[in-house]
Coordinates of C-alpha atoms in Angstrom, one line a residue:
M515 CA -191.7 104.6 142.1
P516 CA -194.1 101.9 143.3
A517 CA -194.9 101.1 139.5
L518 CA -190.9 100.5 138.5
L519 CA -190.1 98.9 141.8
A520 CA -192.8 96.2 140.8
A521 CA -191.2 96.0 137.3
L522 CA -188.3 95.3 138.4
L523 CA -189.2 92.5 140.7
V524 CA -191.1 90.9 138.1
A525 CA -188.0 91.2 135.8
A526 CA -185.8 90.1 138.4
P527 CA -186.3 86.5 138.2
V528 CA -186.3 86.2 134.7
A529 CA -182.6 87.7 134.5
F530 CA -181.3 85.6 137.2
D531 CA -182.8 82.3 135.5
R532 CA -181.4 83.6 132.1
Q533 CA -177.9 84.3 134.2
A534 CA -177.7 81.0 135.7
E535 CA -178.9 79.0 132.4
L536 CA -176.2 80.4 130.8
S537 CA -173.7 80.1 133.9
K538 CA -174.1 76.4 133.5
L539 CA -173.6 76.5 130.2
L540 CA -170.3 77.7 130.1
S541 CA -168.9 76.0 133.0
T542 CA -169.8 72.7 131.7
G543 CA -168.0 73.5 128.5
L544 CA -165.1 74.6 130.4
T545 CA -165.1 71.3 132.0
D546 CA -165.1 69.2 129.3
L547 CA -162.9 70.9 126.6
A548 CA -165.0 69.0 124.0
A549 CA -164.7 71.2 121.2
Y550 CA -161.0 70.3 121.4
E551 CA -161.7 66.7 121.2
M552 CA -163.5 66.9 118.3
L553 CA -161.0 69.1 116.4
Y554 CA -158.0 66.8 117.3
D555 CA -160.1 63.9 116.1
L556 CA -161.3 65.8 112.5
T557 CA -157.2 67.3 112.1
T558 CA -155.4 64.0 113.0
N559 CA -157.6 61.3 111.5
V560 CA -158.8 63.1 108.9
G561 CA -156.3 65.5 108.1
H562 CA -156.8 68.3 105.5
R563 CA -159.9 68.6 103.5
L564 CA -159.5 69.6 100.3
N565 CA -162.2 69.4 97.6
G566 CA -162.3 66.5 95.3
S567 CA -159.7 64.5 98.2
A568 CA -160.2 61.8 99.9
Q569 CA -159.5 63.3 103.3
G570 CA -162.2 66.1 101.8
A571 CA -164.7 62.7 101.5
R572 CA -163.8 61.6 104.4
G573 CA -164.4 65.0 106.4
V574 CA -167.9 64.4 105.3
A575 CA -168.1 61.2 106.5
W576 CA -166.3 62.5 109.8
A577 CA -169.3 65.4 110.2
E578 CA -172.2 63.5 109.7
R579 CA -170.8 60.6 112.2
Q580 CA -170.1 63.2 114.6
M581 CA -173.6 64.9 114.0
R582 CA -175.3 61.8 115.4
A583 CA -172.8 61.5 117.9
I584 CA -174.0 64.3 119.6
G585 CA -177.5 63.8 119.4
L586 CA -178.9 65.8 116.9
Q587 CA -181.7 65.0 114.7
N588 CA -182.7 65.1 111.2
V589 CA -178.8 64.8 110.3
R590 CA -178.6 64.7 106.5
Q591 CA -176.1 65.7 103.8
I592 CA -176.9 68.2 101.6
P593 CA -175.5 67.6 98.0
C594 CA -173.2 70.0 95.5
M595 CA -171.0 69.9 92.9
V596 CA -167.2 71.2 94.1
P597 CA -164.0 72.3 92.0
H598 CA -161.2 69.6 92.0
W599 CA -157.7 70.8 91.9
V600 CA -154.9 69.0 92.5
R601 CA -151.6 70.7 94.3
G602 CA -149.0 68.0 92.4
N603 CA -145.8 67.0 94.1
I604 CA -143.5 69.9 92.3
A605 CA -143.7 73.4 93.4
N606 CA -140.0 74.7 92.8
A607 CA -138.4 78.5 92.2
S608 CA -135.3 79.6 92.2
I609 CA -133.2 82.8 91.2
A610 CA -130.9 82.2 88.5
G611 CA -127.5 81.2 90.1
G612 CA -129.2 78.8 92.7
D613 CA -130.8 80.9 95.5
R614 CA -133.9 78.9 96.2
L615 CA -137.3 80.7 96.9
E616 CA -139.9 79.0 99.3
I617 CA -143.4 78.8 97.2
C618 CA -146.6 76.6 96.7
A619 CA -149.1 76.7 93.7
L620 CA -151.9 78.9 94.6
G621 CA -155.4 77.5 94.5
G622 CA -157.0 76.7 91.0
S623 CA -153.6 77.6 89.3
V624 CA -152.4 75.8 86.1
G625 CA -149.1 74.4 86.2
T626 CA -145.9 75.3 84.2
P627 CA -145.0 73.4 80.9
R628 CA -143.5 69.8 82.2
R629 CA -139.9 71.1 82.5
G630 CA -140.7 74.2 84.1
L631 CA -140.7 77.7 82.7
E632 CA -137.6 80.5 83.3
A633 CA -137.8 84.1 82.6
E634 CA -136.7 87.7 84.2
V635 CA -139.4 89.1 87.0
V636 CA -140.5 92.5 87.0
E637 CA -142.1 93.4 90.5
V638 CA -145.2 95.5 90.8
K639 CA -147.3 96.5 93.6
S640 CA -151.0 96.7 92.8
L641 CA -153.1 94.8 90.1
K642 CA -153.2 98.7 88.1
E643 CA -149.5 98.7 87.8
A644 CA -149.6 95.4 86.5
E645 CA -152.1 95.7 83.9
E646 CA -150.1 99.5 83.2
L647 CA -146.5 97.5 82.1
G648 CA -147.9 96.9 78.8
P649 CA -145.1 95.2 76.4
R650 CA -142.6 95.4 79.5
A651 CA -144.4 92.3 81.0
K652 CA -144.6 90.0 78.1
G653 CA -142.8 86.8 78.3
K654 CA -141.8 87.6 81.9
I655 CA -142.7 86.7 85.2
V656 CA -144.7 89.6 87.5
F657 CA -143.8 89.9 91.0
F658 CA -146.7 91.0 93.1
N659 CA -145.1 92.6 96.2
R660 CA -147.5 94.6 98.4
P661 CA -147.5 93.7 102.3
F662 CA -149.9 93.9 104.5
D663 CA -150.1 97.3 105.9
K664 CA -149.2 97.0 109.7
S665 CA -150.3 100.1 110.7
L666 CA -154.0 99.0 110.8
T667 CA -155.1 97.3 114.1
S668 CA -157.2 94.6 112.5
T669 CA -155.6 92.0 110.4
F670 CA -158.6 91.1 108.6
A671 CA -158.2 94.7 107.3
Q672 CA -154.7 94.0 106.5
Y673 CA -155.8 90.8 104.7
G674 CA -158.3 92.7 102.7
G675 CA -156.2 95.5 101.6
A676 CA -153.2 93.1 100.1
V677 CA -155.7 90.1 98.9
D678 CA -156.7 91.1 95.5
Q679 CA -153.4 90.6 94.1
R680 CA -153.8 86.9 95.1
G681 CA -157.1 86.7 93.8
G682 CA -156.8 88.6 90.4
G683 CA -153.2 89.0 90.1
A684 CA -152.9 85.9 87.1
I685 CA -155.5 87.9 85.1
A686 CA -153.9 91.3 85.2
A687 CA -150.5 89.9 84.6
A688 CA -151.2 87.8 81.6
K689 CA -153.3 91.0 80.1
S690 CA -150.0 92.4 79.5
G691 CA -148.3 89.2 77.9
A692 CA -147.1 87.5 81.3
I693 CA -146.0 84.0 81.4
A694 CA -146.6 83.3 85.4
V695 CA -147.4 85.4 88.5
L696 CA -145.4 85.6 92.3
V697 CA -147.8 87.0 94.9
R698 CA -146.1 87.7 98.7
S699 CA -148.0 85.5 101.1
M700 CA -150.8 87.0 102.8
T701 CA -149.2 87.5 106.0
A702 CA -147.3 89.8 108.3
A703 CA -145.6 86.7 110.0
N704 CA -141.7 87.4 109.3
D705 CA -140.9 83.7 108.2
D706 CA -140.3 81.8 105.2
V707 CA -144.0 79.8 105.3
P708 CA -145.9 80.0 102.1
H709 CA -149.6 80.4 102.2
T710 CA -151.8 79.4 99.3
G711 CA -155.3 80.5 98.5
A712 CA -157.5 81.0 96.0
M713 CA -157.2 82.5 92.5
R714 CA -159.2 83.3 89.7
Y715 CA -158.7 83.5 86.0
A716 CA -161.2 85.1 83.4
D717 CA -162.5 84.1 80.1
G718 CA -160.7 84.9 77.2
V719 CA -156.9 85.7 79.3
T720 CA -154.6 83.1 78.7
K721 CA -154.3 80.6 82.3
I722 CA -150.7 81.4 83.8
P723 CA -149.4 79.7 86.5
A724 CA -149.7 81.5 90.2
A725 CA -147.3 80.7 93.2
A726 CA -147.5 82.3 96.6
L727 CA -143.7 83.2 97.6
G728 CA -143.0 82.9 101.7
I729 CA -142.4 86.7 103.1
Q730 CA -138.3 86.0 103.4
S731 CA -138.2 84.5 99.9
A732 CA -140.2 87.5 98.6
E733 CA -137.6 89.9 100.2
R734 CA -135.0 88.2 99.1
L735 CA -136.3 88.5 95.7
S736 CA -137.1 91.9 96.1
R737 CA -133.0 92.8 97.3
A738 CA -132.3 91.1 93.8
L739 CA -134.2 92.9 91.9
K740 CA -133.3 96.3 93.2
K741 CA -129.5 95.3 92.3
G742 CA -130.4 94.5 88.5
S743 CA -132.4 92.7 86.1
T744 CA -133.1 89.2 87.8
K745 CA -134.4 85.6 86.1
V746 CA -136.3 83.1 88.1
R747 CA -136.7 79.5 87.4
L748 CA -140.3 77.9 88.0
E749 CA -142.1 74.8 88.1
M750 CA -145.4 73.3 89.8
N751 CA -147.1 70.5 88.2
C752 CA -150.9 71.0 89.8
E753 CA -153.9 70.6 87.6
K754 CA -157.4 71.3 87.1
L755 CA -159.6 68.2 87.1
P756 CA -163.6 67.9 86.8
D757 CA -166.0 68.7 89.5
V758 CA -166.7 66.0 91.7
P759 CA -169.8 65.4 94.0
S760 CA -169.5 66.3 97.3
A761 CA -172.0 67.6 100.4
S762 CA -172.3 69.9 103.1
V763 CA -174.0 68.3 106.7
A764 CA -176.5 69.5 108.9
G765 CA -178.1 68.4 111.8
D766 CA -180.9 69.9 114.2
I767 CA -182.0 70.6 117.4
V768 CA -185.8 70.6 116.5
G769 CA -187.9 73.7 118.4
S770 CA -190.1 73.1 120.9
E771 CA -192.8 75.8 119.8
N772 CA -191.6 77.4 116.7
A773 CA -189.8 74.9 115.4
N774 CA -190.0 76.0 111.7
E775 CA -188.0 79.2 112.3
V776 CA -184.5 78.1 112.1
I777 CA -181.5 79.4 113.8
V778 CA -178.3 78.3 111.8
L779 CA -174.8 77.9 113.4
G780 CA -172.1 76.7 111.2
G781 CA -168.4 77.1 109.9
H782 CA -167.0 75.5 106.4
L783 CA -165.8 71.9 106.7
D784 CA -163.4 72.3 103.3
S785 CA -159.9 73.2 104.0
W786 CA -156.6 73.8 102.5
D787 CA -153.8 70.7 102.0
L788 CA -150.7 72.5 103.2
G789 CA -151.7 72.1 106.9
R790 CA -154.8 70.2 108.8
G791 CA -157.3 73.7 108.4
A792 CA -157.5 73.5 112.2
H793 CA -158.3 77.2 112.6
D794 CA -159.6 77.5 109.0
D795 CA -162.1 76.0 109.7
G796 CA -162.2 73.0 111.5
A797 CA -162.5 75.2 114.7
G798 CA -165.4 77.0 113.5
V799 CA -167.1 73.8 112.6
T800 CA -166.5 72.1 115.8
Q801 CA -167.0 74.9 117.9
A802 CA -171.3 74.6 116.0
M803 CA -171.2 71.1 117.1
E804 CA -170.0 71.7 120.6
A805 CA -172.5 74.5 121.2
A806 CA -175.3 72.1 120.4
R807 CA -173.7 68.7 122.2
L808 CA -173.8 71.5 125.4
M809 CA -177.1 72.3 125.1
I810 CA -178.2 68.6 124.7
K811 CA -176.2 67.4 127.1
L812 CA -177.6 70.0 129.4
G813 CA -181.5 69.2 128.5
M814 CA -181.8 73.0 127.0
K815 CA -185.0 72.8 124.7
P816 CA -184.6 76.0 122.5
K817 CA -188.0 77.4 121.5
R818 CA -186.8 77.7 117.6
T819 CA -184.8 74.8 115.6
I820 CA -181.2 75.1 116.0
R821 CA -179.5 73.9 112.8
I822 CA -175.8 72.9 112.7
I823 CA -174.3 73.0 109.5
A824 CA -170.6 71.9 108.2
F825 CA -170.6 73.9 104.6
Q826 CA -168.5 72.4 102.0
D827 CA -166.5 74.4 99.3
E828 CA -166.3 77.6 101.2
E829 CA -162.4 78.2 99.9
F830 CA -162.8 77.8 96.1
S831 CA -166.3 78.6 95.2
G832 CA -169.1 78.8 98.0
R833 CA -171.6 76.1 96.1
G834 CA -171.8 74.2 99.5
S835 CA -173.7 77.6 100.8
A836 CA -175.4 78.1 97.6
A837 CA -176.8 74.9 97.8
Y838 CA -178.3 75.2 101.1
A839 CA -179.4 78.6 100.4
E840 CA -181.4 77.4 97.4
Q841 CA -183.0 74.4 99.2
A842 CA -184.2 76.7 102.2
S843 CA -185.6 78.8 99.8
K844 CA -187.5 76.4 98.4
S845 CA -189.1 75.1 102.4
S846 CA -191.5 76.1 104.3
E847 CA -189.3 77.0 107.0
K848 CA -188.2 80.8 108.0
Q849 CA -184.2 81.4 108.0
Y850 CA -184.8 83.4 111.2
A851 CA -181.0 84.0 112.0
A852 CA -177.5 82.4 111.6
C853 CA -174.1 82.8 112.9
E854 CA -170.9 81.4 111.3
S855 CA -167.6 80.8 112.8
D856 CA -164.7 81.6 110.1
A857 CA -161.6 83.8 111.9
G858 CA -159.9 81.1 113.7
G859 CA -160.2 79.3 117.1
F860 CA -158.5 82.1 119.3
M861 CA -160.5 83.6 122.4
P862 CA -164.0 85.3 121.6
R863 CA -164.2 89.1 121.7
S864 CA -167.4 89.8 119.8
F865 CA -170.2 89.0 117.6
G866 CA -170.6 91.4 114.6
V867 CA -174.9 91.7 113.6
A868 CA -176.6 93.2 111.1
K869 CA -177.3 97.0 111.8
E870 CA -180.8 97.1 112.1
K871 CA -180.4 94.5 115.1
L872 CA -177.1 96.0 116.7
E873 CA -179.5 97.8 119.4
R874 CA -181.5 94.6 120.3
A875 CA -178.3 92.7 120.3
R876 CA -176.4 94.9 122.9
T877 CA -179.1 94.2 125.5
W878 CA -177.4 90.8 126.0
E879 CA -173.8 92.1 126.1
P880 CA -173.9 91.8 130.5
L881 CA -175.1 88.1 130.2
L882 CA -172.3 87.6 127.2
Q883 CA -169.1 89.1 128.7
P884 CA -168.4 85.9 131.0
F885 CA -167.9 84.3 127.6
G886 CA -165.5 86.5 126.5
I887 CA -167.6 89.1 124.7
E888 CA -167.0 92.4 125.2
R889 CA -169.5 94.0 122.6
F890 CA -171.6 93.3 119.5
T891 CA -170.5 95.5 116.6
Q892 CA -172.1 96.5 113.1
G893 CA -171.1 93.9 110.2
G894 CA -171.6 90.0 110.9
G895 CA -171.8 87.2 108.6
G896 CA -169.7 85.6 106.6
A897 CA -169.3 83.9 103.0
D898 CA -171.3 80.7 104.1
I899 CA -174.4 82.4 105.6
A900 CA -174.3 85.0 103.2
P901 CA -176.9 84.0 101.0
L902 CA -179.4 83.2 103.4
A903 CA -179.5 87.1 104.2
P904 CA -182.1 87.7 100.9
L905 CA -184.2 85.0 102.9
G906 CA -184.6 86.9 105.6
A907 CA -182.2 85.5 108.3
I908 CA -180.2 87.8 110.6
L909 CA -176.8 87.3 110.1
F910 CA -174.2 87.1 113.6
G911 CA -170.2 86.4 113.1
L912 CA -167.7 85.5 115.7
Q913 CA -165.1 87.7 115.8
P914 CA -162.1 86.1 118.0
D915 CA -159.0 87.8 119.1
G916 CA -157.5 88.0 115.4
Q917 CA -154.0 89.1 115.8
R918 CA -152.2 85.6 115.3
Y919 CA -154.9 84.3 112.6
F920 CA -153.0 85.5 110.0
D921 CA -149.4 84.0 111.4
Y922 CA -151.3 80.3 110.1
H923 CA -154.2 81.3 107.7
H924 CA -153.6 79.0 104.6
S925 CA -150.4 77.5 105.5
R926 CA -148.7 74.3 106.8
S927 CA -148.4 75.9 109.7
D928 CA -152.2 75.6 110.7
T929 CA -152.4 72.6 112.7
I930 CA -154.0 71.4 116.0
D931 CA -150.9 72.8 118.2
K932 CA -152.0 76.3 117.4
V933 CA -155.1 76.0 119.3
N934 CA -155.7 76.6 122.5
P935 CA -158.6 74.3 124.2
R936 CA -159.9 76.8 126.7
E937 CA -159.9 79.6 124.0
L938 CA -161.7 77.2 121.3
E939 CA -164.0 76.4 123.8
F940 CA -164.8 79.8 124.9
G941 CA -165.9 80.5 121.7
A942 CA -167.9 77.3 121.3
C943 CA -170.3 78.4 124.6
A944 CA -170.2 81.9 122.9
M945 CA -172.5 80.7 119.7
A946 CA -174.3 78.2 122.1
A947 CA -175.4 81.0 124.2
L948 CA -176.0 83.3 121.7
A949 CA -178.1 81.1 120.1
W950 CA -179.7 80.3 123.2
L951 CA -180.9 83.9 123.7
I952 CA -182.2 84.2 120.3
S953 CA -184.1 80.9 120.4
E954 CA -185.6 82.2 123.9
E955 CA -186.4 85.6 123.5
G956 CA -186.2 86.7 119.9
L957 CA -184.8 89.2 117.8

């Protein structure tokens, strides 16, 4: 017992000091609410950041300027070539007889012929069903109408169970001779706001136009089909242009002891063009920047280097993250850990982490509970930091309350008014706290 008591007396001041550091970080963040100020500036004065657009270029300049303003070191661009797709100004669809359907072109889609197209519609629920249509699909529009499974508690699981029809629908339908596809939007919201997102083509398969339908429009079309043969007229003037140069942006708080070991915090800078990319993923970018701003303001000097990255081109092809990973693979630095925020700026609930470090991370749960973090779960990472795992980085992912995320995701509803300043700041503070604990205590 005396030995145990002595050990506790030695450990207690360390735990108290760590808690005091984190409490000051949280109270400062909630007083300043600077993540929201940055996000407001980004979404209002830059707007959406679609690859290849003027706003996309302004977003890169904004990120570099913002990183310098908060005091990061070694601020630089990491060049990459990105896809350049233009939505155009025409996206119309209607059921024969005049019932208008709310649509938007899916990202990467080809346009229709100049005067549009009109064809009978056939409804399916899966890629397999579309491929099995055979001659029945020839010259028709295939309508993918598989909704989110609302029985699932995780909205990300709902999304994962439906999104293949958006990504691969045009390929499956074209193989059966279809001339276009319509896809039920990736949301459970009962509105008529269409949600865009990336779709794919395959070599050797005809490229056909692909559009997303608002949920209420999808329901109206489905009801019409139940009554009998139904035609839809579709017109879009989107197009794919040659790739253009762009860049991710990075900046550091250089480590005081183990500067060669790097902890990455980031989100993706690019966004779809229907809204302003507030939750997806302006929130993640500004949370990472705010995490660094807080540490710099409070004079916290991490042992390991904390690197903030605004990744480019997550929505289309991930070339920004690939460019950083390639650069990192040739560096003498060790990619020690990485944390991504790309699930919206809602109240944080947990961090996902790689299985091998789950028990270690759970020792930090008491320290992180004031930040809204209830637990660590197995998982972690995200599209932008996934390429760092083969380089040895331990991946974490901020997991906020996701029940509202897909109400706004990839739609014109993804705007700053849907973001709560305190919830956004809690996420930024949680990222700062995690980075600080990794830096000081190791994994």
